[in-house]
Short mmCIF file of C-alpha atoms in Angstrom, two decimals:
data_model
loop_
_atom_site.label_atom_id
_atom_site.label_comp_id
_atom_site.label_asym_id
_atom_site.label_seq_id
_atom_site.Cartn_x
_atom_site.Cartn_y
_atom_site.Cartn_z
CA UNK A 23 20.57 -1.50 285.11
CA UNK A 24 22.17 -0.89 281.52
CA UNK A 25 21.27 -3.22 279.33
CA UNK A 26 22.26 -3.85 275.43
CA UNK A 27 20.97 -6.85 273.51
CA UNK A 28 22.09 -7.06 269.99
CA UNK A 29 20.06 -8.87 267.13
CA UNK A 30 20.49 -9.34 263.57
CA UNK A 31 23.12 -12.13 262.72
CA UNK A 32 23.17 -14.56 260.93
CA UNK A 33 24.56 -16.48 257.95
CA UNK A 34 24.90 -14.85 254.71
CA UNK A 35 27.37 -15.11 251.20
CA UNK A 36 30.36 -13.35 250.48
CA UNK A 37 29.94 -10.45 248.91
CA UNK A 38 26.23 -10.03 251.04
CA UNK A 39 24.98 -7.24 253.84
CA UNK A 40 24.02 -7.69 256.69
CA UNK A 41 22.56 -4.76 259.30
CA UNK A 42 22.84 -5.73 263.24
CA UNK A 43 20.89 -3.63 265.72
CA UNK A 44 21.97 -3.01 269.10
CA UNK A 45 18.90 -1.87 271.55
CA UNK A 46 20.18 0.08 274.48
CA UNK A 47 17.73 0.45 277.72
CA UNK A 48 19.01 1.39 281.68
CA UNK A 49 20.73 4.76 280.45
CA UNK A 50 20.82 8.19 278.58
CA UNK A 51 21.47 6.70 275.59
CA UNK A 52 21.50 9.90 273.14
CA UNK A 53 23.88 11.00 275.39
CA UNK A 54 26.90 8.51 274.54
CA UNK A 55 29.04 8.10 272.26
CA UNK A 56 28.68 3.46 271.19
CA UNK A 57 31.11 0.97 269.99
CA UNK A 58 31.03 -2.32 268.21
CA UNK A 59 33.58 -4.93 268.81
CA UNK A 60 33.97 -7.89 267.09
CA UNK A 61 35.48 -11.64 267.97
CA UNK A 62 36.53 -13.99 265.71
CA UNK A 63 35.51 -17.75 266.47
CA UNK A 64 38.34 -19.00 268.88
CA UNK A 65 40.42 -15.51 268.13
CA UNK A 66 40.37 -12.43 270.21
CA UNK A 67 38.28 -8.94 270.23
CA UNK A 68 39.11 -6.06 267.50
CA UNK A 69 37.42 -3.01 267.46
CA UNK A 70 35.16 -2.34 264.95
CA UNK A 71 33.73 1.52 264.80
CA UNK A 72 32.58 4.20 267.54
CA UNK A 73 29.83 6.75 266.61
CA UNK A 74 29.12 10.15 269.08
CA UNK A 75 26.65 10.64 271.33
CA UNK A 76 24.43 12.69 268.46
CA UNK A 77 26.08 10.73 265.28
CA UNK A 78 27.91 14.05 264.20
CA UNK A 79 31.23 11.86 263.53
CA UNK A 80 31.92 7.98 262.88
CA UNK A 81 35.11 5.92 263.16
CA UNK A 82 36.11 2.86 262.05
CA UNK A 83 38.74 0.14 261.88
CA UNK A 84 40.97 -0.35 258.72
CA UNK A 85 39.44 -3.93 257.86
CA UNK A 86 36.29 -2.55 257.45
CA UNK A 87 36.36 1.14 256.33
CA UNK A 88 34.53 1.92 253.33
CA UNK A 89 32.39 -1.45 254.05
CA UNK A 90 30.65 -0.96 257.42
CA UNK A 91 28.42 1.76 258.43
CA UNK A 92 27.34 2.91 262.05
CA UNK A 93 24.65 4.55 262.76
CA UNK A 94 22.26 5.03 265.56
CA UNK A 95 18.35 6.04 265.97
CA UNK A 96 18.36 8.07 269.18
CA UNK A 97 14.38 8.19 269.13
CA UNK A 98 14.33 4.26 269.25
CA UNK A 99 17.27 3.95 271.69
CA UNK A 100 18.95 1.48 269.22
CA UNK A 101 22.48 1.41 267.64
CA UNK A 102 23.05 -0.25 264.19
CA UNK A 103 26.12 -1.57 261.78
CA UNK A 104 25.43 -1.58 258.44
CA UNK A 105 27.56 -4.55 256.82
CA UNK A 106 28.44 -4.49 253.23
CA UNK A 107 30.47 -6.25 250.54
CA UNK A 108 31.12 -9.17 253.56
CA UNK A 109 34.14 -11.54 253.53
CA UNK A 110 34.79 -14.32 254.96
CA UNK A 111 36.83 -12.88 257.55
CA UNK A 112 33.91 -11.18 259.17
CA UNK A 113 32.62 -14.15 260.74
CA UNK A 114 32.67 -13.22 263.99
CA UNK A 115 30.46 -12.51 267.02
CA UNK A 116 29.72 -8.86 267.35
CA UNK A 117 29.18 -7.11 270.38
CA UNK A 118 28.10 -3.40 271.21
CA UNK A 119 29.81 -1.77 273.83
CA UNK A 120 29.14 1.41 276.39
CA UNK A 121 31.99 3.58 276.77
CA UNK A 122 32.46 4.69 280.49
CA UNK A 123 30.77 8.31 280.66
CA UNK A 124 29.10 11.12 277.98
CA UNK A 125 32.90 12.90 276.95
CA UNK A 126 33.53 9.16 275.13
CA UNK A 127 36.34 9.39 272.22
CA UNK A 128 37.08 6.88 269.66
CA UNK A 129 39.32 5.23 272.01
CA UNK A 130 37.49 4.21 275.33
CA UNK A 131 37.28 0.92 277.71
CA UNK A 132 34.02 -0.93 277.45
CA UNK A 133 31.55 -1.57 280.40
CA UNK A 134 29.00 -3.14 279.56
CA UNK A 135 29.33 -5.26 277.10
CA UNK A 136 25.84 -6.90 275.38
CA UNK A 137 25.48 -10.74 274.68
CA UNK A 138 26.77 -10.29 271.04
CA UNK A 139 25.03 -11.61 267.73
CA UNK A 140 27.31 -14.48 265.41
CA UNK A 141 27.30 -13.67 261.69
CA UNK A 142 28.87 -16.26 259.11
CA UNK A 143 29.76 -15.25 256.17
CA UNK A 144 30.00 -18.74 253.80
CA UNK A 145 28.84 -20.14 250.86
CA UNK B 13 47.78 1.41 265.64
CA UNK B 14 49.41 0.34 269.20
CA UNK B 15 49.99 -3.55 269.08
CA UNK B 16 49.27 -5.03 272.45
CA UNK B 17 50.87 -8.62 273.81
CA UNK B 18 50.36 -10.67 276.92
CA UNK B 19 52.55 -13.40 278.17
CA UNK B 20 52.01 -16.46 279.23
CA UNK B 21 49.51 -17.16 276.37
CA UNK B 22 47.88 -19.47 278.80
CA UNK B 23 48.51 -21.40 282.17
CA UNK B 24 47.55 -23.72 284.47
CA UNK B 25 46.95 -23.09 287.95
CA UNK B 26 44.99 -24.30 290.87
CA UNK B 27 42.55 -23.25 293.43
CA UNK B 28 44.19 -20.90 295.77
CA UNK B 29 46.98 -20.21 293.73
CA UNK B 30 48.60 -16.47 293.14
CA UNK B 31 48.81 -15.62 289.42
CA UNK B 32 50.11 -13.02 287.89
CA UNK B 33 49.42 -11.71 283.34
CA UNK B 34 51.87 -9.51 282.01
CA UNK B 35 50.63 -6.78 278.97
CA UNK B 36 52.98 -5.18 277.09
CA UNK B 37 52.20 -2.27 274.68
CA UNK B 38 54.28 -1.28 271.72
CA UNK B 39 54.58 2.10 272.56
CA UNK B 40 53.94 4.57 275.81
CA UNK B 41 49.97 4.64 277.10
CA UNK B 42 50.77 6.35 280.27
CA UNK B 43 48.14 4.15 282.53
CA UNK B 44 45.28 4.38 279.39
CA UNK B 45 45.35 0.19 280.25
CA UNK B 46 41.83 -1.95 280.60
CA UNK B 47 41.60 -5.49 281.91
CA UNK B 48 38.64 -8.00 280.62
CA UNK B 49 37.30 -11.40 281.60
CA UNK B 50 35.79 -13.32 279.39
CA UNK B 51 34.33 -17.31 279.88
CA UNK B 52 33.45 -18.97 277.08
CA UNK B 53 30.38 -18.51 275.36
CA UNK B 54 29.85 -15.12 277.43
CA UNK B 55 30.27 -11.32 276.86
CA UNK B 56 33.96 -10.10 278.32
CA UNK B 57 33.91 -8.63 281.42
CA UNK B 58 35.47 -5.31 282.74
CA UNK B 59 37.61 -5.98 286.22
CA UNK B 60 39.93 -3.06 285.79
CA UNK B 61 40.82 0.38 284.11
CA UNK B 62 43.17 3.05 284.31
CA UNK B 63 45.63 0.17 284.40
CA UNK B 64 45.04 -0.09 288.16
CA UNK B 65 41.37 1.05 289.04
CA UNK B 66 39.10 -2.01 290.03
CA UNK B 67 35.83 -1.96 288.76
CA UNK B 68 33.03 -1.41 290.94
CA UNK B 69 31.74 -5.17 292.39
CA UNK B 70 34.79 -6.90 290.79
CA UNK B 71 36.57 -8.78 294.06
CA UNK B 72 39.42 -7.33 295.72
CA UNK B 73 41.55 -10.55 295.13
CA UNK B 74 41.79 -8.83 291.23
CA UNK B 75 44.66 -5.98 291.04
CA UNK B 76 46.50 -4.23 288.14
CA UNK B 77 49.57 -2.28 288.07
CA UNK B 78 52.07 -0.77 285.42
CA UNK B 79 52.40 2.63 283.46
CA UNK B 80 53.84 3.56 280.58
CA UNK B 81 54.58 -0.09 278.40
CA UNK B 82 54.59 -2.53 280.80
CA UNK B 83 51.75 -3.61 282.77
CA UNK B 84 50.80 -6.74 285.02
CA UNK B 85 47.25 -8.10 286.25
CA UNK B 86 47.58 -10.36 289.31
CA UNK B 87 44.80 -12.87 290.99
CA UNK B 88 45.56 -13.09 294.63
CA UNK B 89 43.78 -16.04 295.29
CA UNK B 90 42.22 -17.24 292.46
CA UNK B 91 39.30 -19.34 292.88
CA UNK B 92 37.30 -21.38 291.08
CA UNK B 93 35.19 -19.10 289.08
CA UNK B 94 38.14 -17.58 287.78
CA UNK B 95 39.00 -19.95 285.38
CA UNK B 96 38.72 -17.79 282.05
CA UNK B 97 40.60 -15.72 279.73
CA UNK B 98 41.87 -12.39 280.28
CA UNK B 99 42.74 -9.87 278.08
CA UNK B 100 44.13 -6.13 278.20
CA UNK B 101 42.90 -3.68 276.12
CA UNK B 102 44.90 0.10 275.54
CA UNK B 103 42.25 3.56 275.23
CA UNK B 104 45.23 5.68 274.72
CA UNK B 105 44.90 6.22 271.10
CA UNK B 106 42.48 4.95 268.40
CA UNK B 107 42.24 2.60 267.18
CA UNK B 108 42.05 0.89 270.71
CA UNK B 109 43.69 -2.58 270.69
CA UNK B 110 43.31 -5.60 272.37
CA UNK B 111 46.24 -7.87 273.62
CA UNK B 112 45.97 -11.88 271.97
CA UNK B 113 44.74 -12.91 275.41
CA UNK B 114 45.68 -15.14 278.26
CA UNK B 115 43.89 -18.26 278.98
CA UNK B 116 43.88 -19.68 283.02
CA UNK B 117 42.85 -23.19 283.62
CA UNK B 118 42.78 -25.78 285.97
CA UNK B 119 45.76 -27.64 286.30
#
């Protein structure tokens, strides 16, 4: 079955990076398009970026354009977020997310969902 | 972006009972509507898309309806493990948004 297990949170500074990894296994996954999603401690889910299938073209929320990077390693079956110049409103658990089939856009519904990693950002 | 609200904000209700979340979207999404579980501590959960499509093994009690702004998901029976929040989600434009959420508990 698909499965997605993300790793790489944890606490780190303002102003720190922070790169969380996403490992995909049960599908094609150089065939989809991936999302993260993020949730806010007690607060509800915002989307955070969507990369295609082969990486050709990123997207990415507002709050975090020009900070965050997506990126993906099709060889390794893995999905990434590169997190720079982090605020305090980034705490939040982050989840990667499979869109429903291979023609994913930028704006998809999410099924399945992985277990999410927490990153803190405090002093 | 499309802003996304759901009414009650939470609720209490008890074993058996029939409940029913409304979603409203800011603007037209034709039936581009999701609807998510989540429990606490867990991963959200899809039960429905295409604002009225259950998800494959999600119970039959769970049904969605609504086009266009307005949009309602309704628990037949709702039993015990339903106790959670739910939230609806619009794929009609990006960036997709998320509605604040609904919580159901036991009264």
């Amino acid at each position: 079955q698909v499965q997605l297990v993300e790793s790489g949170g944890g606490v780190v500074q303002p102003g720190g990076s922070l790169r969380l990894s996403c490992a995909a296994s049960g599908f094609t996954f150089s065939s989809y398009g991936m999302h993260w999603v993020r949730q806010a401690p007690g607060k509800g889910l915002e989307w955070v970026a969507f990369i295609r299938y082969d990486g050709s073209n990123k997207y990415y929320a507002d709050s975090v354009k020009g900070r965050f990077t997506i990126s993906r390693d099709n060889s390794k079956n893995t999905l990434y977020l590169q997190m720079n110049s982090l605020r305090a409103e980034d705490t939040a658990v982050y989840y990667c997310a499979k869109p429903p089939g291979v023609g994913a856009t930028p704006a998809d519904w999410f099924d399945p969902w992985g277990q999410g990693t927490l990153v803190t950002v405090s002093s | 972006a499309i802003r996304m609200t759901q009414s009650p904000s939470s609720l209490s209700a008890s074993t058996g009972d029939r409940v029913t979340i409304t979603c409203r979207a800011s603007q037209g999404i034709s039936s581009y509507l999701a609807w998510y579980q989540q429990k606490p501590g867990k991963a959200p959960k899809l039960l429905i898309y295409a604002a009225s499509t259950l998800q494959s093994g999600v119970p039959s009690r769970f049904s969605g309806s609504g086009s266009g702004t307005d949009f309602t998901l309704t628990i037949s029976c709702l039993q015990s493990e339903d106790f959670a929040t739910y939230y609806c989600q619009q794929y009609y434009s990006y960036p997709s948004t998320f509605g604040p959420g609904t919580k159901v508990d036991i009264k």
